[in-house]
Coordinates of N, CA and C in Angstrom, one line a residue:
Chain A
G1 N 0.8 -1.2 0.0 CA 0.0 0.0 0.0 C 0.8 1.2 0.0
E2 N 0.2 2.3 0.2 CA 1.0 3.6 0.2 C 2.0 3.6 1.3
S3 N 3.1 4.3 1.1 CA 4.1 4.3 2.1 C 3.8 5.1 3.3
V4 N 3.0 6.1 3.2 CA 2.7 7.0 4.3 C 1.5 6.5 5.1
G5 N 1.6 6.4 6.4 CA 0.4 6.1 7.2 C -0.1 4.7 7.2
L6 N 0.7 3.8 6.6 CA 0.3 2.4 6.6 C 1.4 1.6 7.2
H7 N 1.0 0.6 8.0 CA 2.0 -0.3 8.6 C 2.4 -1.3 7.5
L8 N 3.6 -1.1 7.0 CA 4.2 -1.9 6.0 C 5.2 -2.9 6.6
P9 N 5.4 -4.0 6.0 CA 6.5 -4.9 6.4 C 7.8 -4.0 6.3
T10 N 8.6 -4.2 7.3 CA 9.8 -3.4 7.3 C 11.0 -4.3 7.4
L11 N 12.0 -3.9 6.6 CA 13.3 -4.6 6.6 C 14.3 -3.6 7.0
S12 N 15.0 -3.9 8.1 CA 16.1 -3.1 8.6 C 17.4 -3.7 8.2
V13 N 18.3 -3.0 7.6 CA 19.6 -3.5 7.1 C 20.6 -2.5 7.5
Q14 N 21.8 -3.0 7.9 CA 22.9 -2.1 8.2 C 23.6 -1.7 6.9
E15 N 24.0 -0.5 6.9 CA 24.7 0.1 5.8 C 25.9 -0.8 5.4
G16 N 25.9 -1.1 4.1 CA 27.0 -2.0 3.6 C 26.6 -3.4 3.4
D17 N 25.5 -3.8 4.1 CA 25.1 -5.2 4.0 C 24.2 -5.3 2.7
N18 N 23.9 -6.5 2.4 CA 23.0 -6.8 1.2 C 21.6 -6.9 1.7
S19 N 20.7 -6.4 0.9 CA 19.2 -6.4 1.2 C 18.5 -7.4 0.3
I20 N 17.6 -8.1 0.8 CA 16.7 -8.9 -0.1 C 15.3 -8.6 0.3
I21 N 14.6 -8.2 -0.7 CA 13.1 -7.9 -0.6 C 12.4 -8.9 -1.4
N22 N 11.4 -9.5 -0.8 CA 10.6 -10.5 -1.4 C 9.2 -10.1 -1.8
C23 N 8.7 -10.7 -2.8 CA 7.3 -10.4 -3.3 C 6.7 -11.7 -3.9
A24 N 5.5 -12.0 -3.5 CA 4.7 -13.1 -4.1 C 3.7 -12.5 -5.1
Y25 N 3.6 -13.0 -6.2 CA 2.7 -12.5 -7.2 C 1.6 -13.5 -7.4
S26 N 0.5 -13.0 -8.0 CA -0.7 -13.9 -7.9 C -1.1 -14.6 -9.2
N27 N -0.7 -14.0 -10.3 CA -1.2 -14.5 -11.6 C -0.1 -15.2 -12.4
S28 N -0.3 -16.5 -12.6 CA 0.8 -17.3 -13.3 C 0.9 -16.9 -14.7
A29 N -0.1 -16.1 -15.2 CA 0.0 -15.7 -16.6 C 0.7 -14.4 -16.8
S30 N 1.1 -13.8 -15.7 CA 1.8 -12.5 -15.7 C 3.2 -12.7 -16.4
D31 N 3.5 -11.8 -17.3 CA 4.7 -12.0 -18.1 C 5.8 -10.9 -18.0
Y32 N 5.4 -10.0 -17.1 CA 6.4 -8.8 -17.0 C 6.3 -8.3 -15.6
F33 N 7.5 -8.2 -15.0 CA 7.6 -7.8 -13.5 C 8.6 -6.7 -13.4
I34 N 8.2 -5.8 -12.5 CA 9.0 -4.6 -12.3 C 9.2 -4.3 -10.8
W35 N 10.3 -3.8 -10.4 CA 10.5 -3.3 -9.0 C 10.6 -1.8 -9.1
Y36 N 9.8 -1.1 -8.2 CA 9.8 0.3 -8.0 C 10.3 0.7 -6.6
K37 N 10.9 1.9 -6.5 CA 11.3 2.4 -5.3 C 10.5 3.8 -5.1
Q38 N 9.9 4.0 -3.9 CA 9.2 5.2 -3.7 C 9.8 5.9 -2.4
E39 N 10.3 7.0 -2.6 CA 10.8 7.8 -1.4 C 9.7 8.7 -1.0
S40 N 9.7 9.1 0.3 CA 8.7 9.9 0.9 C 8.4 11.2 0.0
G41 N 7.2 11.4 -0.3 CA 6.8 12.6 -1.0 C 7.1 12.6 -2.5
K42 N 7.5 11.4 -3.0 CA 7.8 11.3 -4.4 C 7.0 10.2 -5.1
G43 N 7.0 10.2 -6.4 CA 6.4 9.1 -7.1 C 7.3 7.9 -7.2
P44 N 6.8 6.7 -7.5 CA 7.6 5.5 -7.7 C 8.6 5.7 -8.8
Q45 N 9.8 5.1 -8.5 CA 10.9 5.2 -9.5 C 11.3 3.8 -9.9
F46 N 11.4 3.6 -11.2 CA 11.8 2.3 -11.8 C 13.2 1.9 -11.3
I47 N 13.3 0.6 -10.9 CA 14.6 0.1 -10.5 C 15.1 -0.9 -11.6
I48 N 14.3 -1.9 -11.8 CA 14.7 -3.0 -12.7 C 13.4 -3.8 -13.1
D49 N 13.5 -4.4 -14.2 CA 12.4 -5.2 -14.7 C 12.9 -6.6 -15.2
I50 N 11.9 -7.5 -15.3 CA 12.3 -8.8 -15.8 C 11.1 -9.4 -16.5
R51 N 11.4 -10.1 -17.6 CA 10.3 -10.8 -18.3 C 10.2 -12.2 -17.8
S52 N 9.1 -12.9 -18.1 CA 8.9 -14.2 -17.6 C 9.8 -15.3 -18.2
N53 N 10.4 -15.0 -19.3 CA 11.3 -15.9 -19.9 C 12.7 -15.9 -19.4
M54 N 12.9 -15.1 -18.3 CA 14.2 -15.0 -17.6 C 14.0 -15.4 -16.2
D55 N 15.1 -15.8 -15.5 CA 15.1 -16.2 -14.1 C 15.8 -15.1 -13.3
K56 N 16.7 -14.4 -14.0 CA 17.5 -13.4 -13.2 C 17.9 -12.3 -14.2
R57 N 18.0 -11.1 -13.6 CA 18.5 -10.0 -14.3 C 19.3 -9.1 -13.4
Q58 N 20.4 -8.6 -13.8 CA 21.2 -7.7 -13.0 C 21.3 -6.3 -13.5
G59 N 21.3 -5.4 -12.5 CA 21.5 -4.0 -12.9 C 22.7 -3.5 -12.0
Q60 N 22.7 -2.2 -11.8 CA 23.8 -1.6 -11.0 C 23.4 -1.8 -9.6
R61 N 24.1 -2.7 -8.8 CA 23.9 -3.0 -7.4 C 22.6 -3.7 -7.2
V62 N 21.8 -4.0 -8.1 CA 20.5 -4.7 -7.9 C 20.4 -5.9 -8.8
T63 N 19.8 -6.9 -8.3 CA 19.5 -8.1 -9.0 C 18.1 -8.5 -8.7
V64 N 17.3 -8.9 -9.8 CA 16.0 -9.4 -9.6 C 16.0 -10.9 -10.0
L65 N 15.4 -11.7 -9.1 CA 15.2 -13.1 -9.3 C 13.8 -13.4 -9.4
L66 N 13.5 -14.3 -10.4 CA 12.1 -14.7 -10.7 C 12.0 -16.2 -10.6
N67 N 11.1 -16.6 -9.7 CA 10.8 -18.1 -9.6 C 9.4 -18.3 -10.0
K68 N 9.2 -18.7 -11.2 CA 7.8 -18.9 -11.7 C 7.1 -20.1 -11.1
T69 N 7.8 -21.0 -10.6 CA 7.2 -22.2 -10.0 C 6.4 -21.9 -8.8
V70 N 7.0 -21.0 -8.0 CA 6.3 -20.6 -6.7 C 5.8 -19.2 -6.8
K71 N 5.8 -18.6 -8.0 CA 5.3 -17.3 -8.2 C 5.9 -16.3 -7.2
H72 N 7.2 -16.2 -7.2 CA 8.0 -15.4 -6.3 C 9.0 -14.6 -7.0
L73 N 9.1 -13.4 -6.5 CA 10.0 -12.4 -7.1 C 10.9 -11.8 -5.9
S74 N 12.1 -11.6 -6.2 CA 12.9 -10.9 -5.1 C 13.8 -9.9 -5.7
L75 N 14.1 -8.9 -4.9 CA 15.1 -7.8 -5.3 C 16.2 -7.9 -4.3
Q76 N 17.4 -8.0 -4.8 CA 18.6 -8.0 -4.0 C 19.3 -6.7 -4.3
I77 N 19.7 -6.0 -3.2 CA 20.5 -4.7 -3.3 C 21.8 -5.0 -2.6
A78 N 22.8 -4.8 -3.4 CA 24.2 -5.1 -2.8 C 24.7 -3.8 -2.1
A79 N 25.5 -4.0 -1.1 CA 26.1 -2.9 -0.4 C 25.1 -1.8 -0.1
T80 N 24.1 -2.0 0.6 CA 23.0 -1.1 0.8 C 23.5 0.2 1.4
Q81 N 23.0 1.3 0.9 CA 23.4 2.6 1.3 C 22.2 3.4 1.9
P82 N 22.5 4.4 2.7 CA 21.4 5.2 3.3 C 20.4 5.7 2.3
G83 N 20.9 6.0 1.1 CA 20.0 6.5 0.1 C 19.0 5.5 -0.5
D84 N 19.2 4.2 -0.1 CA 18.3 3.1 -0.5 C 17.1 3.1 0.4
S85 N 17.1 3.8 1.5 CA 15.9 3.8 2.4 C 14.7 4.3 1.6
A86 N 13.7 3.5 1.6 CA 12.5 3.9 0.8 C 11.5 2.7 0.9
V87 N 10.3 2.8 0.3 CA 9.4 1.7 0.2 C 9.6 1.1 -1.2
Y88 N 9.7 -0.2 -1.2 CA 9.9 -0.9 -2.5 C 8.6 -1.7 -2.9
F89 N 8.2 -1.5 -4.1 CA 7.0 -2.2 -4.6 C 7.4 -3.1 -5.7
C90 N 6.9 -4.4 -5.7 CA 6.9 -5.2 -7.0 C 5.6 -4.9 -7.7
A91 N 5.7 -5.1 -9.0 CA 4.5 -4.9 -9.8 C 4.5 -5.9 -10.9
E92 N 3.4 -6.4 -11.3 CA 3.2 -7.4 -12.4 C 2.3 -6.8 -13.4
N93 N 2.5 -7.3 -14.6 CA 1.6 -7.0 -15.7 C 0.8 -8.2 -16.0
K94 N -0.5 -8.1 -15.8 CA -1.3 -9.3 -16.0 C -2.0 -9.4 -17.3
G95 N -1.7 -8.5 -18.2 CA -2.3 -8.4 -19.5 C -2.6 -7.0 -19.9
G96 N -2.9 -6.8 -21.1 CA -3.0 -5.4 -21.6 C -1.6 -4.9 -21.9
T97 N -1.5 -3.6 -22.0 CA -0.2 -3.0 -22.3 C 0.6 -3.0 -21.0
A98 N 1.9 -2.8 -21.1 CA 2.8 -2.8 -20.0 C 2.5 -1.7 -19.0
S99 N 1.7 -0.7 -19.4 CA 1.4 0.4 -18.5 C 0.4 0.0 -17.4
K100 N -0.3 -1.1 -17.7 CA -1.4 -1.6 -16.7 C -0.7 -2.5 -15.7
L101 N -0.3 -2.0 -14.6 CA 0.4 -2.8 -13.6 C -0.4 -3.1 -12.4
T102 N -0.2 -4.2 -11.8 CA -0.8 -4.5 -10.5 C 0.4 -4.5 -9.5
F103 N 0.3 -3.6 -8.5 CA 1.3 -3.4 -7.5 C 1.1 -4.2 -6.3
G104 N 2.2 -4.7 -5.7 CA 2.2 -5.3 -4.4 C 2.0 -4.3 -3.3
T105 N 1.9 -4.7 -2.1 CA 1.7 -3.8 -1.0 C 2.9 -3.0 -0.5
G106 N 4.0 -3.4 -0.9 CA 5.2 -2.7 -0.5 C 6.0 -3.1 0.7
T107 N 7.3 -2.9 0.7 CA 8.1 -3.2 1.9 C 9.0 -2.0 2.1
R108 N 9.0 -1.6 3.4 CA 9.8 -0.4 3.8 C 11.2 -0.9 4.1
L109 N 12.2 -0.3 3.4 CA 13.6 -0.7 3.7 C 14.2 0.5 4.6
Q110 N 14.7 0.1 5.7 CA 15.4 1.1 6.6 C 16.8 0.7 6.7
V111 N 17.7 1.7 6.4 CA 19.1 1.4 6.4 C 19.7 2.1 7.6
T112 N 20.3 1.3 8.5 CA 20.9 1.9 9.7 C 22.4 2.0 9.5
L113 N 22.9 3.0 10.2 CA 24.3 3.4 10.0 C 25.2 2.5 11.0
Chain B
K1 N 16.4 16.6 -19.4 CA 15.0 16.5 -19.9 C 14.0 16.6 -18.7
A2 N 13.0 17.3 -18.8 CA 12.0 17.5 -17.7 C 11.3 16.2 -17.5
G3 N 11.0 15.9 -16.2 CA 10.2 14.7 -15.9 C 8.7 14.9 -16.1
V4 N 8.0 14.0 -15.5 CA 6.5 14.1 -15.6 C 6.1 15.2 -14.6
T5 N 5.2 16.1 -15.0 CA 4.8 17.2 -14.2 C 3.3 17.1 -13.9
Q6 N 3.0 17.1 -12.7 CA 1.6 17.0 -12.3 C 1.1 18.3 -11.5
T7 N 0.0 18.8 -11.9 CA -0.6 19.9 -11.2 C -2.1 19.7 -10.9
P8 N -2.6 20.2 -9.8 CA -1.8 20.8 -8.7 C -1.2 19.7 -7.9
R9 N -0.3 20.1 -7.0 CA 0.4 19.1 -6.1 C -0.5 18.7 -5.0
Y10 N -1.2 19.7 -4.5 CA -2.1 19.5 -3.3 C -3.4 20.2 -3.6
L11 N -4.5 19.6 -3.1 CA -5.8 20.3 -3.2 C -6.8 19.7 -2.2
I12 N -7.7 20.5 -1.8 CA -8.7 20.1 -0.8 C -10.1 20.4 -1.5
K13 N -10.9 19.4 -1.4 CA -12.3 19.6 -2.0 C -13.3 19.1 -0.9
T14 N -14.5 19.4 -1.2 CA -15.6 18.8 -0.3 C -16.4 17.8 -1.1
R15 N -17.1 17.0 -0.3 CA -17.9 15.9 -0.9 C -18.9 16.5 -1.9
G16 N -19.0 15.8 -3.0 CA -20.0 16.3 -4.0 C -19.4 17.2 -5.1
Q17 N -18.2 17.8 -4.8 CA -17.5 18.6 -5.8 C -16.9 17.7 -6.9
Q18 N -16.3 18.4 -7.9 CA -15.6 17.6 -8.9 C -14.2 18.2 -8.9
V19 N -13.2 17.4 -9.5 CA -11.8 17.9 -9.5 C -11.2 17.5 -10.8
T20 N -10.3 18.3 -11.3 CA -9.6 18.0 -12.5 C -8.1 18.0 -12.2
L21 N -7.4 17.0 -12.6 CA -5.9 16.9 -12.3 C -5.2 16.9 -13.7
S22 N -4.1 17.5 -13.8 CA -3.4 17.6 -15.0 C -2.0 16.9 -15.0
C23 N -1.6 16.4 -16.1 CA -0.3 15.7 -16.2 C 0.3 16.0 -17.5
S24 N 1.6 16.5 -17.4 CA 2.4 16.7 -18.6 C 3.5 15.6 -18.7
P25 N 3.4 14.8 -19.7 CA 4.4 13.7 -19.7 C 5.8 14.1 -20.2
I26 N 6.7 13.3 -20.1 CA 8.0 13.6 -20.6 C 7.9 13.8 -22.1
S27 N 8.7 14.8 -22.6 CA 8.6 15.1 -24.0 C 8.9 13.8 -24.9
G28 N 8.0 13.6 -25.8 CA 8.2 12.4 -26.7 C 7.4 11.2 -26.2
H29 N 7.0 11.2 -25.0 CA 6.2 10.0 -24.5 C 4.8 10.2 -24.9
R30 N 4.2 9.1 -25.4 CA 2.9 9.2 -26.0 C 1.8 8.4 -25.1
S31 N 2.3 7.6 -24.2 CA 1.4 6.9 -23.3 C 1.4 7.6 -21.9
V32 N 0.2 7.8 -21.4 CA 0.0 8.4 -20.1 C -0.9 7.5 -19.3
S33 N -0.5 7.1 -18.1 CA -1.3 6.2 -17.3 C -1.6 7.0 -16.0
W34 N -2.7 6.6 -15.3 CA -3.0 7.2 -14.1 C -3.2 6.1 -13.0
Y35 N -2.7 6.4 -11.8 CA -2.8 5.5 -10.7 C -3.3 6.2 -9.5
Q36 N -4.1 5.5 -8.7 CA -4.5 6.0 -7.4 C -3.7 5.3 -6.3
Q37 N -3.2 6.1 -5.3 CA -2.5 5.4 -4.2 C -3.1 5.8 -2.9
T38 N -3.6 4.8 -2.1 CA -4.2 5.1 -0.8 C -3.6 4.1 0.2
P39 N -3.7 4.4 1.5 CA -3.1 3.5 2.5 C -3.9 2.2 2.5
G40 N -5.1 2.2 2.2 CA -5.9 0.9 2.3 C -5.8 0.0 1.1
Q41 N -5.8 0.6 -0.1 CA -5.8 -0.1 -1.4 C -4.5 -0.1 -2.1
G42 N -3.5 0.7 -1.6 CA -2.2 0.7 -2.3 C -2.3 1.4 -3.7
L43 N -1.5 1.0 -4.6 CA -1.4 1.6 -5.9 C -2.4 0.9 -6.8
Q44 N -3.3 1.6 -7.4 CA -4.3 0.9 -8.3 C -4.3 1.7 -9.6
F45 N -4.4 0.9 -10.7 CA -4.4 1.4 -12.0 C -5.8 2.0 -12.3
L46 N -5.8 3.2 -12.8 CA -7.1 3.9 -13.2 C -7.3 3.7 -14.7
F47 N -6.5 4.3 -15.5 CA -6.6 4.1 -17.0 C -5.3 4.6 -17.6
E48 N -5.2 4.2 -18.9 CA -4.1 4.6 -19.8 C -4.6 5.2 -21.0
Y49 N -3.9 6.3 -21.5 CA -4.2 6.9 -22.7 C -3.0 6.9 -23.7
F50 N -3.3 6.7 -24.9 CA -2.3 6.6 -25.9 C -2.9 7.2 -27.2
S51 N -2.2 8.2 -27.7 CA -2.7 8.9 -28.9 C -4.1 9.3 -28.8
E52 N -4.4 9.9 -27.7 CA -5.7 10.5 -27.4 C -6.8 9.5 -27.2
T53 N -6.5 8.2 -27.1 CA -7.5 7.2 -26.9 C -7.2 6.4 -25.6
Q54 N -8.3 6.1 -25.0 CA -8.2 5.3 -23.8 C -7.9 3.9 -24.2
R55 N -6.7 3.3 -23.7 CA -6.3 2.0 -24.2 C -6.5 0.9 -23.2
N56 N -6.6 1.3 -21.9 CA -6.8 0.4 -20.8 C -7.6 1.1 -19.7
K57 N -8.3 0.3 -19.0 CA -9.1 0.9 -17.9 C -9.1 0.0 -16.7
G58 N -9.0 0.5 -15.5 CA -9.0 -0.3 -14.3 C -10.4 -0.4 -13.8
N59 N -10.6 -0.9 -12.6 CA -11.9 -1.1 -12.0 C -12.3 0.0 -11.1
F60 N -12.6 1.2 -11.7 CA -13.0 2.3 -11.0 C -14.4 2.7 -11.6
P61 N -15.2 3.4 -10.7 CA -16.6 3.8 -11.2 C -16.4 4.9 -12.3
G62 N -17.6 5.1 -13.0 CA -17.6 6.0 -14.1 C -17.3 7.5 -13.6
R63 N -17.4 7.7 -12.3 CA -17.0 9.1 -11.8 C -15.6 9.5 -12.2
F64 N -14.8 8.5 -12.4 CA -13.4 8.7 -12.8 C -13.3 8.7 -14.3
S65 N -12.8 9.8 -14.8 CA -12.6 9.8 -16.3 C -11.3 10.5 -16.6
G66 N -11.0 10.4 -17.9 CA -9.7 11.1 -18.3 C -9.8 11.5 -19.7
R67 N -8.8 12.1 -20.2 CA -8.6 12.4 -21.6 C -7.2 12.8 -21.9
Q68 N -6.8 12.7 -23.1 CA -5.5 13.0 -23.5 C -5.6 14.0 -24.7
F69 N -4.7 14.9 -24.8 CA -4.7 15.9 -25.8 C -3.7 15.6 -26.9
S70 N -3.7 16.3 -28.0 CA -2.9 15.9 -29.1 C -1.4 16.1 -28.7
N71 N -1.1 16.9 -27.7 CA 0.3 17.1 -27.3 C 0.7 16.1 -26.2
S72 N -0.1 15.1 -26.0 CA 0.1 14.0 -25.1 C -0.2 14.4 -23.6
R73 N -0.4 15.6 -23.4 CA -0.8 16.0 -22.0 C -2.2 15.4 -21.7
S74 N -2.3 15.0 -20.4 CA -3.5 14.3 -20.0 C -4.2 15.0 -18.8
E75 N -5.5 14.8 -18.7 CA -6.2 15.3 -17.5 C -7.1 14.1 -17.0
M76 N -7.2 14.1 -15.7 CA -8.2 13.2 -15.2 C -9.2 14.0 -14.4
N77 N -10.4 13.5 -14.4 CA -11.5 14.2 -13.7 C -12.2 13.2 -12.7
V78 N -12.5 13.7 -11.5 CA -13.4 12.9 -10.6 C -14.6 13.7 -10.3
S79 N -15.8 13.2 -10.6 CA -17.0 14.0 -10.3 C -17.6 13.4 -9.0
T80 N -18.5 14.2 -8.4 CA -19.2 13.8 -7.2 C -18.3 13.2 -6.2
L81 N -17.4 13.9 -5.8 CA -16.3 13.4 -4.9 C -16.9 12.8 -3.6
E82 N -16.2 11.7 -3.2 CA -16.6 11.0 -2.0 C -15.3 11.1 -1.1
L83 N -15.6 10.8 0.2 CA -14.5 10.9 1.2 C -13.4 9.9 0.8
G84 N -13.8 8.7 0.3 CA -12.9 7.7 -0.1 C -12.0 8.0 -1.3
D85 N -12.3 9.1 -2.0 CA -11.5 9.5 -3.1 C -10.2 10.2 -2.7
S86 N -10.1 10.5 -1.4 CA -8.9 11.1 -0.9 C -7.7 10.2 -1.2
A87 N -6.7 10.7 -1.8 CA -5.6 9.8 -2.3 C -4.5 10.6 -2.9
L88 N -3.5 9.9 -3.2 CA -2.4 10.5 -4.1 C -2.7 10.0 -5.5
Y89 N -2.8 10.9 -6.4 CA -3.1 10.5 -7.8 C -1.8 10.7 -8.6
L90 N -1.3 9.5 -9.1 CA 0.0 9.5 -9.8 C -0.2 9.4 -11.3
C91 N 0.5 10.1 -12.0 CA 0.5 10.0 -13.5 C 1.9 9.4 -13.9
A92 N 1.9 8.5 -14.9 CA 3.1 8.0 -15.4 C 3.1 8.0 -16.9
S93 N 4.3 8.3 -17.5 CA 4.4 8.3 -18.9 C 5.4 7.3 -19.4
S94 N 5.2 6.9 -20.6 CA 6.2 6.0 -21.3 C 6.2 6.3 -22.7
L95 N 7.2 5.8 -23.4 CA 7.3 6.0 -24.9 C 6.1 5.6 -25.6
A96 N 5.8 4.3 -25.4 CA 4.7 3.7 -26.2 C 3.8 2.8 -25.4
G97 N 4.2 2.6 -24.1 CA 3.4 1.8 -23.2 C 3.4 0.3 -23.5
E98 N 4.2 -0.1 -24.4 CA 4.3 -1.6 -24.7 C 5.3 -2.3 -23.9
G99 N 6.0 -1.6 -23.0 CA 7.0 -2.3 -22.3 C 8.1 -1.3 -21.9
G100 N 8.9 -1.6 -20.9 CA 9.9 -0.7 -20.5 C 9.4 0.2 -19.4
E101 N 10.2 1.2 -19.1 CA 10.0 1.9 -17.9 C 8.9 2.9 -17.9
L102 N 8.1 2.9 -16.8 CA 7.1 3.9 -16.6 C 7.8 5.0 -15.7
F103 N 7.6 6.3 -16.1 CA 8.2 7.4 -15.4 C 7.0 8.1 -14.7
F104 N 7.1 8.1 -13.3 CA 6.0 8.6 -12.5 C 6.3 10.1 -12.2
G105 N 5.2 10.9 -12.1 CA 5.3 12.2 -11.5 C 5.3 12.1 -10.0
E106 N 5.3 13.2 -9.3 CA 5.3 13.2 -7.9 C 3.8 13.2 -7.3
G107 N 2.9 13.3 -8.2 CA 1.5 13.1 -7.8 C 0.8 14.3 -7.4
S108 N -0.5 14.2 -7.4 CA -1.5 15.2 -6.9 C -2.2 14.7 -5.6
R109 N -2.0 15.3 -4.5 CA -2.6 14.8 -3.3 C -3.9 15.5 -3.1
L110 N -5.0 14.7 -3.2 CA -6.4 15.2 -3.1 C -6.9 14.8 -1.7
T111 N -7.4 15.7 -1.0 CA -8.1 15.5 0.3 C -9.6 15.9 0.1
V112 N -10.5 15.0 0.4 CA -11.9 15.3 0.3 C -12.5 15.4 1.7
L113 N -13.1 16.5 2.0 CA -13.6 16.7 3.4 C -15.1 16.6 3.3

């Protein structure tokens, strides 16, 4: 859900450690998955995406893993930094154009010094 | 390059009124999508416009409507406002909406009293 005013699952990670944020999706027919980061007062920001014909995709400090068997998606952030503190949403495309996304409820990542 | 611009950023209305929100997409982007973000329901897809035509629609009542102009700018309108319409309304643009990154604006925060 929205980052403000809602009790979200929270992941606390020490600066420099790796973070793993998990997401379960609902539709086995979904073929496109995206991770977004939302900082307080801002709109969601694209982090990385993956298509269903892939199991893994890497970006700069981030890796997305897709397990279609159990309908699970994860985002790994290497060497977590204070600037990574935000709410992270997974989103899936269940059909229609790629603009029509179904978002998960979000996970708040807190980076401690 | 300028990002997605939404106006107004904040507004307060009373029940029964109507509201119009505006979105200017990134230059060259032809797809504009609208999302509603609330603490209870999270991020939910409202509709998408491409080349002045509504291409996708979410599960919202007919009080929610939108349009897109020839310069790709978009507006959404909510008529007969209800308390539950209080939310952050986010606009996102993409090149063609068929895949790839959605760029979100910072949103218009609507409060209905």
